[in-house]
Structure formats: C-alpha cells, structure tokens
Amino acid sequence: MGVEAGTIMEAAERVRDDIVSDRRELHRHPETGACLPKTKEYVKQCLIGMGYEPVEICESGIVATITGKDSGRCVLLRADMDALKVKERTELSFQSENDNMHACGHDMHAAMLLGAARILKEHQSMLNGTVKLVFQPDEEGFTGAKTMLAAGVLENPKPDIGIALHVNSGTPSGLVLCGKGTFMAGCTLFRIIVKGVGCHGAMPETGVDPINIAAHIYLSVQEIVSREIAAKSPAVVTIGKFAGGDAPNIIPQQVIMEGTIRTFDRELTAQIMKRIGEIAKSTAEAFRGEALLEEISSAPPLVNDPELMTQMSGYVAELFGEKSTVLLEGGGMGSEDFASYTYELPCAYMLLGAGTAQENALYGKPMHNEKVVFNEDILVKGAAIHAYCAMKWLEAN
C-alpha cells in the first residue's frame, strides 16, 4: 500500500510544536552569509537527535540522507538558512536578538525541512529510495548553491530530482504557486568603485568629487533599461547601496555603489553589465576621476522542469485540495540561487503563501522588510509538502 496524504498530514501535525520551536529558535539568532556557526550547529544537533548522521560538506553546508528500500532513486530536498543584514522591527515575542533578521523566511525553510526529516524518519519503511536533506548557507549572496555543488552535493548518492520551497509574503496562506519553465529571473550583483581626489569641501576645485561622479553614473545607469532594452524583454537594474564620505565638509577619496541586474536571459544580462562598465568608465573620465566595475556574484534564471512541476502540483493538491495550488506558465523578477541546481537535474521550486494583510494586519509586508511577519500555520504544510512529494515521487518512479 502506498503513502497516503492523510497519513503524512497527521504526522506533520504531530510534529507541529517541534517545527514552530525550531523556527523560533533560528529566528532569534539569525546569521548572514556563508558562515553560520550557530545555525549549522543547531540544525546538526536536531538531525542527530532524530537519528541522522549529518555531514558538513562545506562551510555551513549540511547534508543528511535517509533510505528505506534502496531502489537506486534519490530525491534532493533543499532549504536555505541565512538571514539578512536588517534590524528587525516586528515586536514578535521571538524577534531577532541581534542586528540581523530572517526577513526572507529562511528560518521557516530550515524548520520545515527539519519537520520533513522527522516525518520521513517515522515513515522510513515506506520510502522507496533515498531522500537527501540539504541545508545551505548564503542564498542571499548567491554563493551558497554553487559552493554546495562544487563540494559534491549531487554525489553519493546522485539525486534524480531536486525540490525546494520558499515562503511568499502577500500570497494567501497555504496557497502553493507552481511555475513551469523559467520561473525566476537571473540576478547578477555588481559593485562600482568610483575614485576621486579628496579635498576640503570649501575648495572642491583642488580635488575630484567621486560623489558627483557617482551621482551621474547612477542616473545614467537608469537609462539603460528605458532606452536600450526592448520593452518586451523584462529587465530590472537596481542600485541599492551608495556609500561615500564621512564628514559634511570633506570631499572623499571614493564612493562605492552596489546593485543588481535581473533578467530572464543571460545574454541580456551580459549586455547590461557591459554597458554599466562603459557608462561608469566614461562618466568618471569626463569628470577627471576613475571608475571600476566588478561582479560580486550571480545566479542564473531559475528553470523548473514542466513535467516534474505538474507532478508536484498534483501531489500538493492531494494534500490540501485542488484549490490549494496554482500552475503558472511564467514567473517574476525575484531571484534564487537554487537556480544553479536546475541546470544540473530536473527541479521543482515552489512558492508557499505566507499570508496577506486581509488575513491579518501583521501579514503581507514585502519580503526583506524590517516588519515582515510570516504565518507560522504554514510550517506544517511546508513540512508535509517536502515529505509527501519526495515519498510520492519515489513511489511513482
């Protein structure tokens, strides 16, 4: 007899308290980037307590496997664990105790995958293959997935498919968005270093003002999308960091600008990157300064396997009903470094609704906002989706 949706939902409900507790513990102590010492240790100890043997395959990258019948088939389930450099202002009883914040819900993702690990342990005898649980650092910086891949996350055993979930503020709680094909934009993070000559603010003619140069570069870069890219080719260029100077009466030596390019086309991204470099260099030279463009990191467009996504959508419907899932042909301009997995094996990356303002005034704030609050009721659903989709796919294949 195969695995039943009701059985998995009952198991998920039994571990509800554990999932919520894990989420809140991770939420209190958010860490950013590629090195997550407290987070990785917490996750490892949770897995060990369940009977797993977690392995840290790279800095803060944890992998654990569970096998029922060794069918030679393997499903990879991935959760990210890193937070953002945002000071939390939610006033939740378990809000962040430092200057970082899980404003993108990665604490939710890690807790849901830990919940799935508990469900899978309880039903190990029903597993027709292997499930590889992957807990990853630095999704926000776009280095985590590539580092995990380089460290051999797709080896011993080699997964046949990959599945990931991401909570989505502003989408009704529990609604699962399943995008077929190119579902998320690729993103390149860049840095422009503008160099001038520092001097006294009273005598700007004795120096070269990098703030003035950077301001002209900023305005010119905004014209690339509006005047050089076809309107039917989606592209977004955002400069989110503009830093320079320490005092009101000193013209500084340099200014640092950092931003992102998002498109659904790698060649278009390369074209925009080239133009940013040309604009920065020529603008700086026109004002007697220098400018250097650097790529910080990048993630390609995320491409879901259409057939696999249709399967996953069907499994979600078995769990929660036909109206619980929406199959989409397109996607949005957000980016996700799980995209790197999608070029190595068939993948299904789903968005799980985390609440709207109509449900609760606390919900619905933008992702990455200092006051974003996610509905914890969806934690059980996320754990069930991970476990059920993995078990059903192994059963069917």
mmCIF file of C-alpha atoms in Angstrom, residues 25-257:
data_model
loop_
_atom_site.group_PDB
_atom_site.id
_atom_site.type_symbol
_atom_site.label_atom_id
_atom_site.label_comp_id
_atom_site.label_asym_id
_atom_site.label_seq_id
_atom_site.Cartn_x
_atom_site.Cartn_y
_atom_site.Cartn_z
ATOM 1 C CA GLU A 25 14.998 29.414 17.817
ATOM 2 C CA LEU A 26 16.515 30.051 14.398
ATOM 3 C CA HIS A 27 14.609 33.343 14.122
ATOM 4 C CA ARG A 28 16.063 34.632 17.402
ATOM 5 C CA HIS A 29 19.647 34.072 16.277
ATOM 6 C CA PRO A 30 19.890 34.960 12.563
ATOM 7 C CA GLU A 31 23.251 34.772 10.823
ATOM 8 C CA THR A 32 24.228 36.096 7.409
ATOM 9 C CA GLY A 33 26.476 34.973 4.598
ATOM 10 C CA ALA A 34 28.439 31.779 4.086
ATOM 11 C CA CYS A 35 29.478 31.176 7.692
ATOM 12 C CA LEU A 36 26.572 30.322 10.023
ATOM 13 C CA PRO A 37 28.170 28.750 13.131
ATOM 14 C CA LYS A 38 25.173 28.800 15.492
ATOM 15 C CA THR A 39 22.633 27.968 12.802
ATOM 16 C CA LYS A 40 24.538 24.995 11.399
ATOM 17 C CA GLU A 41 25.194 23.610 14.876
ATOM 18 C CA TYR A 42 21.516 23.863 15.796
ATOM 19 C CA VAL A 43 20.453 22.085 12.602
ATOM 20 C CA LYS A 44 23.114 19.379 13.021
ATOM 21 C CA GLN A 45 22.079 18.672 16.604
ATOM 22 C CA CYS A 46 18.409 18.471 15.601
ATOM 23 C CA LEU A 47 19.266 15.926 12.892
ATOM 24 C CA ILE A 48 21.494 13.901 15.209
ATOM 25 C CA GLY A 49 18.673 13.833 17.761
ATOM 26 C CA MET A 50 16.405 12.290 15.121
ATOM 27 C CA GLY A 51 18.928 9.576 14.301
ATOM 28 C CA TYR A 52 20.524 11.107 11.198
ATOM 29 C CA GLU A 53 24.260 11.382 10.547
ATOM 30 C CA PRO A 54 24.658 14.905 9.114
ATOM 31 C CA VAL A 55 27.808 15.788 7.193
ATOM 32 C CA GLU A 56 29.139 19.320 6.708
ATOM 33 C CA ILE A 57 30.356 19.125 3.097
ATOM 34 C CA CYS A 58 31.474 22.767 3.003
ATOM 35 C CA GLU A 59 31.387 25.702 5.416
ATOM 36 C CA SER A 60 27.881 25.637 6.963
ATOM 37 C CA GLY A 61 26.575 23.330 4.216
ATOM 38 C CA ILE A 62 24.887 20.314 5.795
ATOM 39 C CA VAL A 63 23.698 17.108 4.113
ATOM 40 C CA ALA A 64 21.857 14.144 5.671
ATOM 41 C CA THR A 65 20.339 11.139 3.912
ATOM 42 C CA ILE A 66 17.624 8.622 4.710
ATOM 43 C CA THR A 67 16.944 5.407 2.797
ATOM 44 C CA GLY A 68 14.060 2.983 3.031
ATOM 45 C CA LYS A 69 14.200 0.388 0.270
ATOM 46 C CA ASP A 70 17.364 1.050 -1.748
ATOM 47 C CA SER A 71 15.745 1.469 -5.154
ATOM 48 C CA GLY A 72 18.661 3.424 -6.581
ATOM 49 C CA ARG A 73 16.429 6.517 -6.820
ATOM 50 C CA CYS A 74 17.088 9.696 -4.840
ATOM 51 C CA VAL A 75 15.224 12.959 -4.195
ATOM 52 C CA LEU A 76 17.040 16.082 -3.012
ATOM 53 C CA LEU A 77 15.154 18.449 -0.672
ATOM 54 C CA ARG A 78 16.832 21.802 -0.097
ATOM 55 C CA ALA A 79 16.401 24.578 2.473
ATOM 56 C CA ASP A 80 18.467 27.756 2.851
ATOM 57 C CA MET A 81 19.429 29.034 6.317
ATOM 58 C CA ASP A 82 20.994 32.510 6.006
ATOM 59 C CA ALA A 83 19.402 35.791 7.074
ATOM 60 C CA LEU A 84 19.712 39.437 6.030
ATOM 61 C CA LYS A 85 21.518 42.453 7.464
ATOM 62 C CA VAL A 86 18.237 44.061 8.524
ATOM 63 C CA LYS A 87 17.352 45.297 12.013
ATOM 64 C CA GLU A 88 14.058 43.611 12.906
ATOM 65 C CA ARG A 89 11.107 45.784 13.979
ATOM 66 C CA THR A 90 8.242 43.278 14.221
ATOM 67 C CA GLU A 91 7.955 43.196 18.038
ATOM 68 C CA LEU A 92 7.321 39.450 17.912
ATOM 69 C CA SER A 93 7.961 37.666 21.207
ATOM 70 C CA PHE A 94 10.769 35.724 19.483
ATOM 71 C CA GLN A 95 12.199 38.536 17.355
ATOM 72 C CA SER A 96 15.870 38.702 16.452
ATOM 73 C CA GLU A 97 18.311 39.260 19.293
ATOM 74 C CA ASN A 98 20.980 40.799 17.046
ATOM 75 C CA ASP A 99 21.166 43.219 14.119
ATOM 76 C CA ASN A 100 20.253 40.596 11.507
ATOM 77 C CA MET A 101 16.781 39.360 10.531
ATOM 78 C CA HIS A 102 15.166 36.402 8.814
ATOM 79 C CA ALA A 103 13.235 38.814 6.620
ATOM 80 C CA CYS A 104 13.171 36.354 3.708
ATOM 81 C CA GLY A 105 11.845 33.395 5.687
ATOM 82 C CA HIS A 106 14.874 31.123 5.543
ATOM 83 C CA ASP A 107 14.264 30.208 9.193
ATOM 84 C CA MET A 108 10.864 28.943 8.020
ATOM 85 C CA HIS A 109 12.523 26.894 5.274
ATOM 86 C CA ALA A 110 15.048 25.245 7.592
ATOM 87 C CA ALA A 111 12.358 24.461 10.180
ATOM 88 C CA MET A 112 10.056 22.966 7.529
ATOM 89 C CA LEU A 113 12.829 20.711 6.241
ATOM 90 C CA LEU A 114 13.646 19.616 9.799
ATOM 91 C CA GLY A 115 9.949 18.825 10.158
ATOM 92 C CA ALA A 116 10.076 16.781 6.963
ATOM 93 C CA ALA A 117 13.115 14.950 8.352
ATOM 94 C CA ARG A 118 11.008 13.906 11.369
ATOM 95 C CA ILE A 119 8.140 12.744 9.156
ATOM 96 C CA LEU A 120 10.481 10.756 6.910
ATOM 97 C CA LYS A 121 12.090 9.027 9.923
ATOM 98 C CA GLU A 122 8.641 7.973 11.135
ATOM 99 C CA HIS A 123 7.818 6.539 7.698
ATOM 100 C CA GLN A 124 11.264 5.270 6.683
ATOM 101 C CA SER A 125 9.959 1.769 5.909
ATOM 102 C CA MET A 126 7.645 3.288 3.269
ATOM 103 C CA LEU A 127 10.452 5.082 1.427
ATOM 104 C CA ASN A 128 11.097 3.523 -1.972
ATOM 105 C CA GLY A 129 14.537 5.053 -2.292
ATOM 106 C CA THR A 130 16.662 7.771 -0.700
ATOM 107 C CA VAL A 131 15.935 11.344 0.352
ATOM 108 C CA LYS A 132 18.860 13.747 0.620
ATOM 109 C CA LEU A 133 18.234 16.641 3.009
ATOM 110 C CA VAL A 134 20.293 19.730 2.109
ATOM 111 C CA PHE A 135 20.681 22.767 4.385
ATOM 112 C CA GLN A 136 22.508 25.564 2.598
ATOM 113 C CA PRO A 137 24.198 28.864 3.587
ATOM 114 C CA ASP A 138 24.408 32.150 1.675
ATOM 115 C CA GLU A 139 21.461 32.023 -0.679
ATOM 116 C CA GLU A 140 21.206 35.819 -0.365
ATOM 117 C CA GLY A 141 24.777 36.295 -1.559
ATOM 118 C CA PHE A 142 24.335 33.766 -4.398
ATOM 119 C CA THR A 143 27.411 31.763 -3.366
ATOM 120 C CA GLY A 144 25.723 29.014 -1.332
ATOM 121 C CA ALA A 145 24.307 26.778 -4.077
ATOM 122 C CA LYS A 146 27.454 26.995 -6.217
ATOM 123 C CA THR A 147 29.634 26.154 -3.215
ATOM 124 C CA MET A 148 27.427 23.169 -2.333
ATOM 125 C CA LEU A 149 27.532 21.938 -5.935
ATOM 126 C CA ALA A 150 31.305 22.287 -6.050
ATOM 127 C CA ALA A 151 31.539 20.345 -2.775
ATOM 128 C CA GLY A 152 29.703 17.387 -4.295
ATOM 129 C CA VAL A 153 26.138 17.767 -3.031
ATOM 130 C CA LEU A 154 24.940 15.909 -6.159
ATOM 131 C CA GLU A 155 27.174 12.905 -5.495
ATOM 132 C CA ASN A 156 26.975 9.798 -3.279
ATOM 133 C CA PRO A 157 24.121 9.315 -3.911
ATOM 134 C CA LYS A 158 23.292 11.244 -7.067
ATOM 135 C CA PRO A 159 19.774 12.770 -6.867
ATOM 136 C CA ASP A 160 17.337 12.224 -9.727
ATOM 137 C CA ILE A 161 15.316 15.364 -8.946
ATOM 138 C CA GLY A 162 15.510 18.401 -6.664
ATOM 139 C CA ILE A 163 12.719 20.134 -4.731
ATOM 140 C CA ALA A 164 12.749 23.453 -2.859
ATOM 141 C CA LEU A 165 10.129 25.625 -1.154
ATOM 142 C CA HIS A 166 10.139 29.362 -0.463
ATOM 143 C CA VAL A 167 7.598 31.231 1.642
ATOM 144 C CA ASN A 168 5.966 34.214 -0.059
ATOM 145 C CA SER A 169 4.562 37.148 1.878
ATOM 146 C CA GLY A 170 1.498 38.674 0.239
ATOM 147 C CA THR A 171 0.201 35.363 -1.127
ATOM 148 C CA PRO A 172 -2.737 33.737 0.718
ATOM 149 C CA SER A 173 -1.574 31.387 3.479
ATOM 150 C CA GLY A 174 -1.011 27.863 2.213
ATOM 151 C CA LEU A 175 -1.557 28.606 -1.485
ATOM 152 C CA VAL A 176 1.243 26.953 -3.470
ATOM 153 C CA LEU A 177 2.475 28.664 -6.645
ATOM 154 C CA CYS A 178 3.997 26.211 -9.113
ATOM 155 C CA GLY A 179 5.768 27.835 -12.043
ATOM 156 C CA LYS A 180 6.531 25.778 -15.151
ATOM 157 C CA GLY A 181 9.657 26.649 -17.114
ATOM 158 C CA THR A 182 11.572 29.861 -16.392
ATOM 159 C CA PHE A 183 10.038 30.884 -13.091
ATOM 160 C CA MET A 184 12.514 33.397 -11.656
ATOM 161 C CA ALA A 185 14.952 35.887 -13.124
ATOM 162 C CA GLY A 186 18.681 35.503 -13.095
ATOM 163 C CA CYS A 187 20.493 38.039 -10.940
ATOM 164 C CA THR A 188 23.980 39.498 -11.087
ATOM 165 C CA LEU A 189 25.282 41.502 -8.128
ATOM 166 C CA PHE A 190 27.768 44.209 -9.125
ATOM 167 C CA ARG A 191 29.959 46.836 -7.471
ATOM 168 C CA ILE A 192 31.135 50.152 -8.944
ATOM 169 C CA ILE A 193 34.157 51.711 -7.255
ATOM 170 C CA VAL A 194 34.390 55.433 -8.088
ATOM 171 C CA LYS A 195 37.732 57.047 -7.285
ATOM 172 C CA GLY A 196 38.359 60.759 -6.950
ATOM 173 C CA VAL A 197 40.756 63.024 -5.056
ATOM 174 C CA GLY A 198 39.826 64.016 -1.528
ATOM 175 C CA CYS A 199 39.953 67.658 -0.507
ATOM 176 C CA HIS A 200 38.388 70.339 1.665
ATOM 177 C CA GLY A 201 34.706 70.990 0.961
ATOM 178 C CA ALA A 202 35.377 74.710 0.718
ATOM 179 C CA MET A 203 37.787 74.211 -2.179
ATOM 180 C CA PRO A 204 36.327 71.494 -4.471
ATOM 181 C CA GLU A 205 38.500 72.689 -7.375
ATOM 182 C CA THR A 206 41.545 71.236 -5.599
ATOM 183 C CA GLY A 207 40.157 67.696 -5.715
ATOM 184 C CA VAL A 208 37.932 65.367 -7.774
ATOM 185 C CA ASP A 209 34.495 64.712 -6.303
ATOM 186 C CA PRO A 210 33.587 60.977 -6.507
ATOM 187 C CA ILE A 211 30.086 61.644 -5.098
ATOM 188 C CA ASN A 212 29.310 63.909 -8.043
ATOM 189 C CA ILE A 213 30.690 61.309 -10.457
ATOM 190 C CA ALA A 214 28.714 58.511 -8.793
ATOM 191 C CA ALA A 215 25.502 60.552 -8.949
ATOM 192 C CA HIS A 216 25.907 60.989 -12.708
ATOM 193 C CA ILE A 217 26.679 57.269 -13.113
ATOM 194 C CA TYR A 218 23.604 56.372 -11.073
ATOM 195 C CA LEU A 219 21.288 58.477 -13.240
ATOM 196 C CA SER A 220 22.835 57.252 -16.494
ATOM 197 C CA VAL A 221 22.573 53.581 -15.494
ATOM 198 C CA GLN A 222 18.824 54.032 -15.007
ATOM 199 C CA GLU A 223 18.518 54.896 -18.699
ATOM 200 C CA ILE A 224 19.833 51.514 -19.890
ATOM 201 C CA VAL A 225 16.542 49.673 -19.364
ATOM 202 C CA SER A 226 14.305 52.508 -20.546
ATOM 203 C CA ARG A 227 16.308 53.424 -23.662
ATOM 204 C CA GLU A 228 18.474 50.457 -24.671
ATOM 205 C CA ILE A 229 16.360 47.372 -23.905
ATOM 206 C CA ALA A 230 13.263 46.312 -25.838
ATOM 207 C CA ALA A 231 10.081 46.776 -23.807
ATOM 208 C CA LYS A 232 9.177 43.107 -24.322
ATOM 209 C CA SER A 233 12.432 41.966 -22.695
ATOM 210 C CA PRO A 234 11.989 42.156 -18.901
ATOM 211 C CA ALA A 235 14.962 43.717 -17.125
ATOM 212 C CA VAL A 236 15.478 45.480 -13.811
ATOM 213 C CA VAL A 237 18.618 47.349 -12.731
ATOM 214 C CA THR A 238 18.647 48.415 -9.082
ATOM 215 C CA ILE A 239 21.399 50.187 -7.162
ATOM 216 C CA GLY A 240 20.712 49.516 -3.501
ATOM 217 C CA LYS A 241 23.960 50.712 -1.949
ATOM 218 C CA PHE A 242 25.531 54.160 -2.407
ATOM 219 C CA ALA A 243 28.229 54.821 0.176
ATOM 220 C CA GLY A 244 30.843 57.551 0.406
ATOM 221 C CA GLY A 245 32.121 60.231 2.716
ATOM 222 C CA ASP A 246 32.490 60.573 6.468
ATOM 223 C CA ALA A 247 32.003 64.297 7.107
ATOM 224 C CA PRO A 248 29.933 67.145 5.627
ATOM 225 C CA ASN A 249 32.952 69.329 4.860
ATOM 226 C CA ILE A 250 35.257 66.753 3.245
ATOM 227 C CA ILE A 251 35.126 65.541 -0.355
ATOM 228 C CA PRO A 252 36.047 61.839 -0.034
ATOM 229 C CA GLN A 253 38.512 59.731 -1.982
ATOM 230 C CA GLN A 254 35.981 57.228 -3.273
ATOM 231 C CA VAL A 255 32.361 56.099 -3.432
ATOM 232 C CA ILE A 256 31.093 52.512 -3.509
ATOM 233 C CA MET A 257 27.883 51.658 -5.370
#
